[in-house]
Short mmCIF file of N, CA and C in Angstrom, two decimals:
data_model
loop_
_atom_site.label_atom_id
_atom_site.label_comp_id
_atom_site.label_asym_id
_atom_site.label_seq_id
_atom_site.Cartn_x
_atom_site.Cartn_y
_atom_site.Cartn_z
N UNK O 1 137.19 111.00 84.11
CA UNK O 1 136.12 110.03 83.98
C UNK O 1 134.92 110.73 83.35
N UNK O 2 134.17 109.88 82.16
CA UNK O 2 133.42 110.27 81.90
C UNK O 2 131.81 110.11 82.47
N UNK O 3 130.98 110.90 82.76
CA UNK O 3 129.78 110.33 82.58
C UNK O 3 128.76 110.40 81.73
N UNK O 4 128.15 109.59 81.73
CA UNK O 4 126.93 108.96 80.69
C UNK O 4 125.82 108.06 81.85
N UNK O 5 124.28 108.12 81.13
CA UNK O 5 123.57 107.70 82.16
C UNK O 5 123.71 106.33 81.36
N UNK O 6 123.09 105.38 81.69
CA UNK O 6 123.02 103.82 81.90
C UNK O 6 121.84 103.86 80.45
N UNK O 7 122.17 102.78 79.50
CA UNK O 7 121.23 103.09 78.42
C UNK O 7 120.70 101.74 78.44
N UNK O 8 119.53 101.41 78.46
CA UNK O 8 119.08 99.84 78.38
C UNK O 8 117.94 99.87 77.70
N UNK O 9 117.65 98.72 76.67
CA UNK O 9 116.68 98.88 75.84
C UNK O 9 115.06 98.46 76.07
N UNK O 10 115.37 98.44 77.54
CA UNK O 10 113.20 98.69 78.33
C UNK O 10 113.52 99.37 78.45
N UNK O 11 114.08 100.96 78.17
CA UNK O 11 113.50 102.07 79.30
C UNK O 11 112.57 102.49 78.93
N UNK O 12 112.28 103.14 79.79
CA UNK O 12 110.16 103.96 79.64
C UNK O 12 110.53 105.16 79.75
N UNK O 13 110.64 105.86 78.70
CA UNK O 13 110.96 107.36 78.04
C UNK O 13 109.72 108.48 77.67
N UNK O 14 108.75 107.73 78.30
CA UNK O 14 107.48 108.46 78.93
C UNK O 14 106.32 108.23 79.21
N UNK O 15 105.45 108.55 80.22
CA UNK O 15 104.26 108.22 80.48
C UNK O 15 102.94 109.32 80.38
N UNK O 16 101.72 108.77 80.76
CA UNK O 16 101.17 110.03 80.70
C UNK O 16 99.72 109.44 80.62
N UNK O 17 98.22 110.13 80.93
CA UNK O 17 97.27 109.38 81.11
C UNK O 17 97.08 108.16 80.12
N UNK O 18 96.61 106.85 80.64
CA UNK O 18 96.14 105.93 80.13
C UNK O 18 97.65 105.36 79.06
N UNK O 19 98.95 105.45 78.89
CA UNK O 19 100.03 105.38 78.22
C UNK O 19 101.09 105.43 78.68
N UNK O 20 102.16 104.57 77.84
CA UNK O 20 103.80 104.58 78.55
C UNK O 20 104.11 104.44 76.84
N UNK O 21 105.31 104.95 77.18
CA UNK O 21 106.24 104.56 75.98
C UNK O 21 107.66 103.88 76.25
N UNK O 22 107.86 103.45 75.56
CA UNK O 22 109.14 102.30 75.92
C UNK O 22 109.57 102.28 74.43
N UNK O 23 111.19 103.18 74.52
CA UNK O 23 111.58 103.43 73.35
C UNK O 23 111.16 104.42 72.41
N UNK O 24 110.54 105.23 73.15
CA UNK O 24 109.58 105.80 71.92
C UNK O 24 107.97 105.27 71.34
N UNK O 25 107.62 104.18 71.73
CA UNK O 25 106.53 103.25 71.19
C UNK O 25 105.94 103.29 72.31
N UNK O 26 104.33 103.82 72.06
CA UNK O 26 103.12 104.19 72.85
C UNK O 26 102.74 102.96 73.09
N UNK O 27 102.73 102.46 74.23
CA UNK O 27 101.75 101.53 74.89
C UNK O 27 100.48 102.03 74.98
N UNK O 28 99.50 101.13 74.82
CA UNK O 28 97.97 102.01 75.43
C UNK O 28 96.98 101.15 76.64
N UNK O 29 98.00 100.09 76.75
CA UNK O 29 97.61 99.18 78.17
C UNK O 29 98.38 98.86 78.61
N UNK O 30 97.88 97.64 79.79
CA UNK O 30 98.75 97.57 81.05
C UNK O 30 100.08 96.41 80.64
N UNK O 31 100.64 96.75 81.30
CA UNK O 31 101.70 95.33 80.72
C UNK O 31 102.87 95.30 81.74
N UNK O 32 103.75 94.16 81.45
CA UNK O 32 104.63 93.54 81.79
C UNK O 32 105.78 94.00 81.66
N UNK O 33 106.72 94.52 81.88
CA UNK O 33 108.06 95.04 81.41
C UNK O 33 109.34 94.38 82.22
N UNK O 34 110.07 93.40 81.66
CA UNK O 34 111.29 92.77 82.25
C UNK O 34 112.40 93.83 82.12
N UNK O 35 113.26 94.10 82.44
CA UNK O 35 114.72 94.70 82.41
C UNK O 35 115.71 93.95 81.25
N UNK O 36 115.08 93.06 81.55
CA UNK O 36 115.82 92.12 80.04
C UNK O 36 115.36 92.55 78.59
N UNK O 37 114.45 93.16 79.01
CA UNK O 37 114.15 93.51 77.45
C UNK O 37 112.63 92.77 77.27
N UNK O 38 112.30 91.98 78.29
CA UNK O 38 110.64 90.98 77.73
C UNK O 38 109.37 92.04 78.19
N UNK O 39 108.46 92.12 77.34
CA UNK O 39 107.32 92.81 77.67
C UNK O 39 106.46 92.34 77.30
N UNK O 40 105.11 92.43 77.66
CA UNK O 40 103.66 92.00 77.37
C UNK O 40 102.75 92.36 78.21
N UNK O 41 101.91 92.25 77.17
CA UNK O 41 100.40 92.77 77.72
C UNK O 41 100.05 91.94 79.22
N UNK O 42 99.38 92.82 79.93
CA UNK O 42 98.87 92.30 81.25
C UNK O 42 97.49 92.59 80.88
N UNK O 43 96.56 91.65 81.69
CA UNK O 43 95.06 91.50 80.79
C UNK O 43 94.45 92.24 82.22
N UNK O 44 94.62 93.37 82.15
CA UNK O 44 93.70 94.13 83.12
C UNK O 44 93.39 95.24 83.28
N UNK O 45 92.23 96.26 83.33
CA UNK O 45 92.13 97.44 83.11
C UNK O 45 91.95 97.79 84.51
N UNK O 46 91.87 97.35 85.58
CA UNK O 46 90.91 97.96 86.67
C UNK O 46 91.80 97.14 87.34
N UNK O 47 91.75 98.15 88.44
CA UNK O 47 92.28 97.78 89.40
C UNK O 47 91.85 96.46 90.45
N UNK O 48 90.24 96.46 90.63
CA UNK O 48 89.17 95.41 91.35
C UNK O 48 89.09 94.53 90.13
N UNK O 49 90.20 94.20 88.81
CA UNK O 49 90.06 93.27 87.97
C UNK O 49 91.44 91.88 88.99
N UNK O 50 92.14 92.88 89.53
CA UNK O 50 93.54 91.98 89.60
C UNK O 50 93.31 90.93 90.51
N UNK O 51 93.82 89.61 90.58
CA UNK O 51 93.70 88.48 90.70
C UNK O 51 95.12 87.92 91.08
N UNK O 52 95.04 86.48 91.78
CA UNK O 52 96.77 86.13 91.71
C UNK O 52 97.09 85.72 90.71
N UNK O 53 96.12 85.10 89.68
CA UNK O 53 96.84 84.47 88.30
C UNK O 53 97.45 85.96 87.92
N UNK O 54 97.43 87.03 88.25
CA UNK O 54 97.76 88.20 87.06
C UNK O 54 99.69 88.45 87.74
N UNK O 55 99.58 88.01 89.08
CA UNK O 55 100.83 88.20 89.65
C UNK O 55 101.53 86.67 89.90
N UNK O 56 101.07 85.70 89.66
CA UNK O 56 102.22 84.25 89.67
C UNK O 56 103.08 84.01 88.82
N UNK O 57 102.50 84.69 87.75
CA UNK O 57 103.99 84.22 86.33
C UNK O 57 104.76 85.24 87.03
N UNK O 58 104.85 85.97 87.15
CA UNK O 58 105.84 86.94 87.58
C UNK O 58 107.12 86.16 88.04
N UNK O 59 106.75 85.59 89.07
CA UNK O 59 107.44 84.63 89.93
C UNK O 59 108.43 83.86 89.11
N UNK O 60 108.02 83.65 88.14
CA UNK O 60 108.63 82.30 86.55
C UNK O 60 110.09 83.20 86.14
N UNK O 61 110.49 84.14 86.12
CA UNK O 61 111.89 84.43 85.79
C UNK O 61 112.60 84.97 86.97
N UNK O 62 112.14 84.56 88.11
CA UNK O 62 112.73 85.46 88.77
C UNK O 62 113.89 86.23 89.35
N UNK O 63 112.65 87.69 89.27
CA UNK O 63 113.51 88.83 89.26
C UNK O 63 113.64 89.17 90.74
N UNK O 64 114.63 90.00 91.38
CA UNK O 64 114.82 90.57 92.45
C UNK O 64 113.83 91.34 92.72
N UNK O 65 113.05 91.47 92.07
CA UNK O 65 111.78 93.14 92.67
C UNK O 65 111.10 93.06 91.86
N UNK O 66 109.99 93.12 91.87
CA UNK O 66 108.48 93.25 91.00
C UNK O 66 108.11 94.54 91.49
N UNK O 67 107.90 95.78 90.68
CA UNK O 67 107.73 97.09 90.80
C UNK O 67 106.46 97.24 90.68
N UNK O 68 104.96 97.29 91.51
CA UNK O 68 103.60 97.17 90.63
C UNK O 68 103.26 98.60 90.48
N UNK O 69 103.08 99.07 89.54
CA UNK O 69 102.21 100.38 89.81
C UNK O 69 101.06 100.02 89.42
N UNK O 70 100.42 100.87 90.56
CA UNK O 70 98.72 100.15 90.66
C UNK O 70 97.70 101.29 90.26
N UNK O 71 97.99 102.08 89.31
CA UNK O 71 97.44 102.95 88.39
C UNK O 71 97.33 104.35 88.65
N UNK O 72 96.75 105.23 88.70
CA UNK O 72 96.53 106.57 89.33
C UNK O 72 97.18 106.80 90.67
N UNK O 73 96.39 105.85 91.56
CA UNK O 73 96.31 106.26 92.96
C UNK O 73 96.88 104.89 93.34
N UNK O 74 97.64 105.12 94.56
CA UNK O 74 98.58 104.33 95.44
C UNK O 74 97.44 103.15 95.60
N UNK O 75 97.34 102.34 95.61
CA UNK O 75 96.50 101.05 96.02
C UNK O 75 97.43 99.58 96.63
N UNK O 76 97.46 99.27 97.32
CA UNK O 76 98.34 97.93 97.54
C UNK O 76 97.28 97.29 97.08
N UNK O 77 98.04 96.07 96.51
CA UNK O 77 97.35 94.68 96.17
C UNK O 77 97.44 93.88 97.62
N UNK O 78 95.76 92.95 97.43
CA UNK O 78 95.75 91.85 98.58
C UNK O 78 96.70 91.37 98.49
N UNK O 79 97.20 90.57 99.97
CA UNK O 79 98.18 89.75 99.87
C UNK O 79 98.05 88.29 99.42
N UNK O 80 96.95 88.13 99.06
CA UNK O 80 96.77 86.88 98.40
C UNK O 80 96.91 86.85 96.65
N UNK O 81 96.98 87.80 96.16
CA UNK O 81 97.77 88.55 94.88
C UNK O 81 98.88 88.54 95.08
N UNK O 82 99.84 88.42 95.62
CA UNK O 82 101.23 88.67 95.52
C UNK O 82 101.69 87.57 96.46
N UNK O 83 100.90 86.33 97.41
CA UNK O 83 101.61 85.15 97.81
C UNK O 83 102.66 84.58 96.86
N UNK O 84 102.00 84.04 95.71
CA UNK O 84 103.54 83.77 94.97
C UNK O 84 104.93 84.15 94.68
N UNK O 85 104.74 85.73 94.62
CA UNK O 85 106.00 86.07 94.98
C UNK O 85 106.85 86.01 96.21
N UNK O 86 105.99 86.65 97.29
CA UNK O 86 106.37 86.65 98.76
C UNK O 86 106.96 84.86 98.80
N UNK O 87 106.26 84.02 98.56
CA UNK O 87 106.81 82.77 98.76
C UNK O 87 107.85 82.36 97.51
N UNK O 88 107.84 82.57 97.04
CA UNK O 88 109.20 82.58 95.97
C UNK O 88 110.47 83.54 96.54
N UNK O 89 110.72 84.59 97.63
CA UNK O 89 111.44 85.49 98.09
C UNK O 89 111.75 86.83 97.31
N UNK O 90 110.61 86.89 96.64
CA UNK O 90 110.57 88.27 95.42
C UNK O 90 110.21 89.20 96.57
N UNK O 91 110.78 90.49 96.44
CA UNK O 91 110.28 91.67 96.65
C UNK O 91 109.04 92.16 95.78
N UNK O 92 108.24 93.05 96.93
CA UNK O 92 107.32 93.90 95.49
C UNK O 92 107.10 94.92 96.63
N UNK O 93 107.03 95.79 95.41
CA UNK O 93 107.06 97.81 95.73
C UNK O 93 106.20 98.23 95.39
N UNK O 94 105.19 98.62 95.99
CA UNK O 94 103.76 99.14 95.72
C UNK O 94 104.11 100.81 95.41
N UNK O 95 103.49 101.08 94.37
CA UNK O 95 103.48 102.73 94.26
C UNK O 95 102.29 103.09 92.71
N UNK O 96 102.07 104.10 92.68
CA UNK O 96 101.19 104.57 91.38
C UNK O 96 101.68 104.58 90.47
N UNK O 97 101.60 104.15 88.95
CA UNK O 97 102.02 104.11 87.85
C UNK O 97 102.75 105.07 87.62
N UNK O 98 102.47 106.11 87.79
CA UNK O 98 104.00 107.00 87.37
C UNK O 98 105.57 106.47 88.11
N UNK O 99 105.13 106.64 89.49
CA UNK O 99 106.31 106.27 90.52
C UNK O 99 106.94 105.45 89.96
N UNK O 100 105.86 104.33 90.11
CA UNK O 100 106.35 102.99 89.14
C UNK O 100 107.61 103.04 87.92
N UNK O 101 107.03 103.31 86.80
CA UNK O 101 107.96 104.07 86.14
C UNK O 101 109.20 104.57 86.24
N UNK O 102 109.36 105.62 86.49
CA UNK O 102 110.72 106.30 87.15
C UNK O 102 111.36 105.32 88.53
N UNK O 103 110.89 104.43 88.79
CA UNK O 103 111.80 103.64 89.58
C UNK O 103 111.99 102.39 88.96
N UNK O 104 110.95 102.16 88.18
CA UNK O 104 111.85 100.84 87.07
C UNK O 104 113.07 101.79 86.68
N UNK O 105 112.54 102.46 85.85
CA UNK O 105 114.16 103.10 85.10
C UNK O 105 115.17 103.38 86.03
N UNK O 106 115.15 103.85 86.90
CA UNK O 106 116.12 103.55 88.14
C UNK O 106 116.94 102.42 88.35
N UNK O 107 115.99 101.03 88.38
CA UNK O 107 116.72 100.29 88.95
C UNK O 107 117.17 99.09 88.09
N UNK O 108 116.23 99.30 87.22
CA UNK O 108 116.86 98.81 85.47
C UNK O 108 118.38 99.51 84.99
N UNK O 109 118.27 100.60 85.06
CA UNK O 109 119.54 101.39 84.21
C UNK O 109 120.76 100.87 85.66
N UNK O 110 120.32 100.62 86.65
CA UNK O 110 121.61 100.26 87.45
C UNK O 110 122.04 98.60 87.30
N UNK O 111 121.20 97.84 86.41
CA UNK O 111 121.33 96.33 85.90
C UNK O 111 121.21 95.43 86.54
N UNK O 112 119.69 95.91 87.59
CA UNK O 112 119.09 95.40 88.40
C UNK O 112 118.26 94.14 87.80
N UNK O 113 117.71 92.85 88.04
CA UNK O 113 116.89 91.98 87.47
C UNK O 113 115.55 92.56 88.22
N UNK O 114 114.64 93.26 87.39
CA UNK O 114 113.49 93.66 88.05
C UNK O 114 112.70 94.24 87.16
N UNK O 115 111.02 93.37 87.52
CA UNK O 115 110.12 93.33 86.74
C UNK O 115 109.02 94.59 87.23
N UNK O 116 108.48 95.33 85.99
CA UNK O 116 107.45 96.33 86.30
C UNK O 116 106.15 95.41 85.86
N UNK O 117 105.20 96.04 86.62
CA UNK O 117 103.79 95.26 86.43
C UNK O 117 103.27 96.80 86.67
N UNK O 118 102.49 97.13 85.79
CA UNK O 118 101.76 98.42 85.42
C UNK O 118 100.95 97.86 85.28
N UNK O 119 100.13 98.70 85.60
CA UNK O 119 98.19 98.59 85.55
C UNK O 119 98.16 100.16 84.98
N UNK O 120 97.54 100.65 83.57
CA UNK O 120 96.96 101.62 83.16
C UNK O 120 95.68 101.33 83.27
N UNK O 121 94.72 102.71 83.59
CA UNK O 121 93.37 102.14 83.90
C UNK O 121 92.47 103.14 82.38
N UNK O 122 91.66 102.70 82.12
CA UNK O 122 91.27 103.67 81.17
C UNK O 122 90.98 105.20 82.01
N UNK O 123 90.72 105.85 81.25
CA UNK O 123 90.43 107.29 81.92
C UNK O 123 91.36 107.75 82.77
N UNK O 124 92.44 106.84 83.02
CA UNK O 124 93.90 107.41 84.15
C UNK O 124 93.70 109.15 84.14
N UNK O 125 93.90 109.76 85.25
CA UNK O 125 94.55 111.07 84.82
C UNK O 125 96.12 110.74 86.37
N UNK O 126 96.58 111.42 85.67
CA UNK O 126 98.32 111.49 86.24
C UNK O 126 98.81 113.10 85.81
N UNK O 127 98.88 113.97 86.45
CA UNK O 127 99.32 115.05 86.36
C UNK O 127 100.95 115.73 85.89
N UNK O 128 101.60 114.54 86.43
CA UNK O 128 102.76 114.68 86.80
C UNK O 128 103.61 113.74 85.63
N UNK O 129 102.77 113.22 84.21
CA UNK O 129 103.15 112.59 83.54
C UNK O 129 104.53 113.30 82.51
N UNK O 130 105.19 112.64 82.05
CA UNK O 130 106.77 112.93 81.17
C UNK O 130 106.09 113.24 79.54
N UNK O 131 106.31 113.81 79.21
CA UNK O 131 106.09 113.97 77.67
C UNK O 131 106.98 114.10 76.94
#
């Protein structure tokens, strides 16, 4: 038997202050990343920007797990930010944008239905970023 890792065309093949790349192609804000392949901009730099409109579409394809990384530093979102999911029966996994990251690709490359919601903040520093 051979192995080979799981190749899917969201993966995030690196991060690093204020940036992700997906595919090779530098993001320089926050965004949306489906496992299916859908991505888009999320309209938020700051963390005290996020709102529930920024987490209800989420809910609209739903995925098994909404992954948020909430930028630098571990932050949970209110729970009134993430009612729509919770009441839709979505999971969501609070962790810092890097984490974030490396556990989308995790659970993406295993052909999981599961959405990343990244928050890059300007000035991010992340130490521990992939280059």
């Amino acid at each position: 038997m051979k192995f080979q890792p799981d190749q899917f065309g969201s993966a995030i093949t690196g991060y690093g202050p204020g940036w992700i790349a997906i595919g090779g192609e530098r993001v320089p804000h926050s965004l949306v990343l489906h496992s299916s392949g859908v991505r888009m901009a999320w309209a938020c730099a700051r963390f005290d920007e996020l709102t529930p409109a920024h987490f209800a579409p989420l809910a609209e394809s739903r995925p098994e797990l909404v992954v948020f990384g909430s930028g630098h530093a571990l932050r949970f979102p209110r729970p009134a930010w993430i009612r729509s999911l919770i009441e839709a029966g979505i999971g969501v996994e609070t962790m810092d944008t890097a984490a974030a990251c490396r556990t989308y690709n995790i659970l993406a490359g295993e052909g999981r239905r599961v959405i990343a919601a990244l928050l890059l903040e300007a000035g991010q520093t992340n130490p521990d970023g992939l280059k």
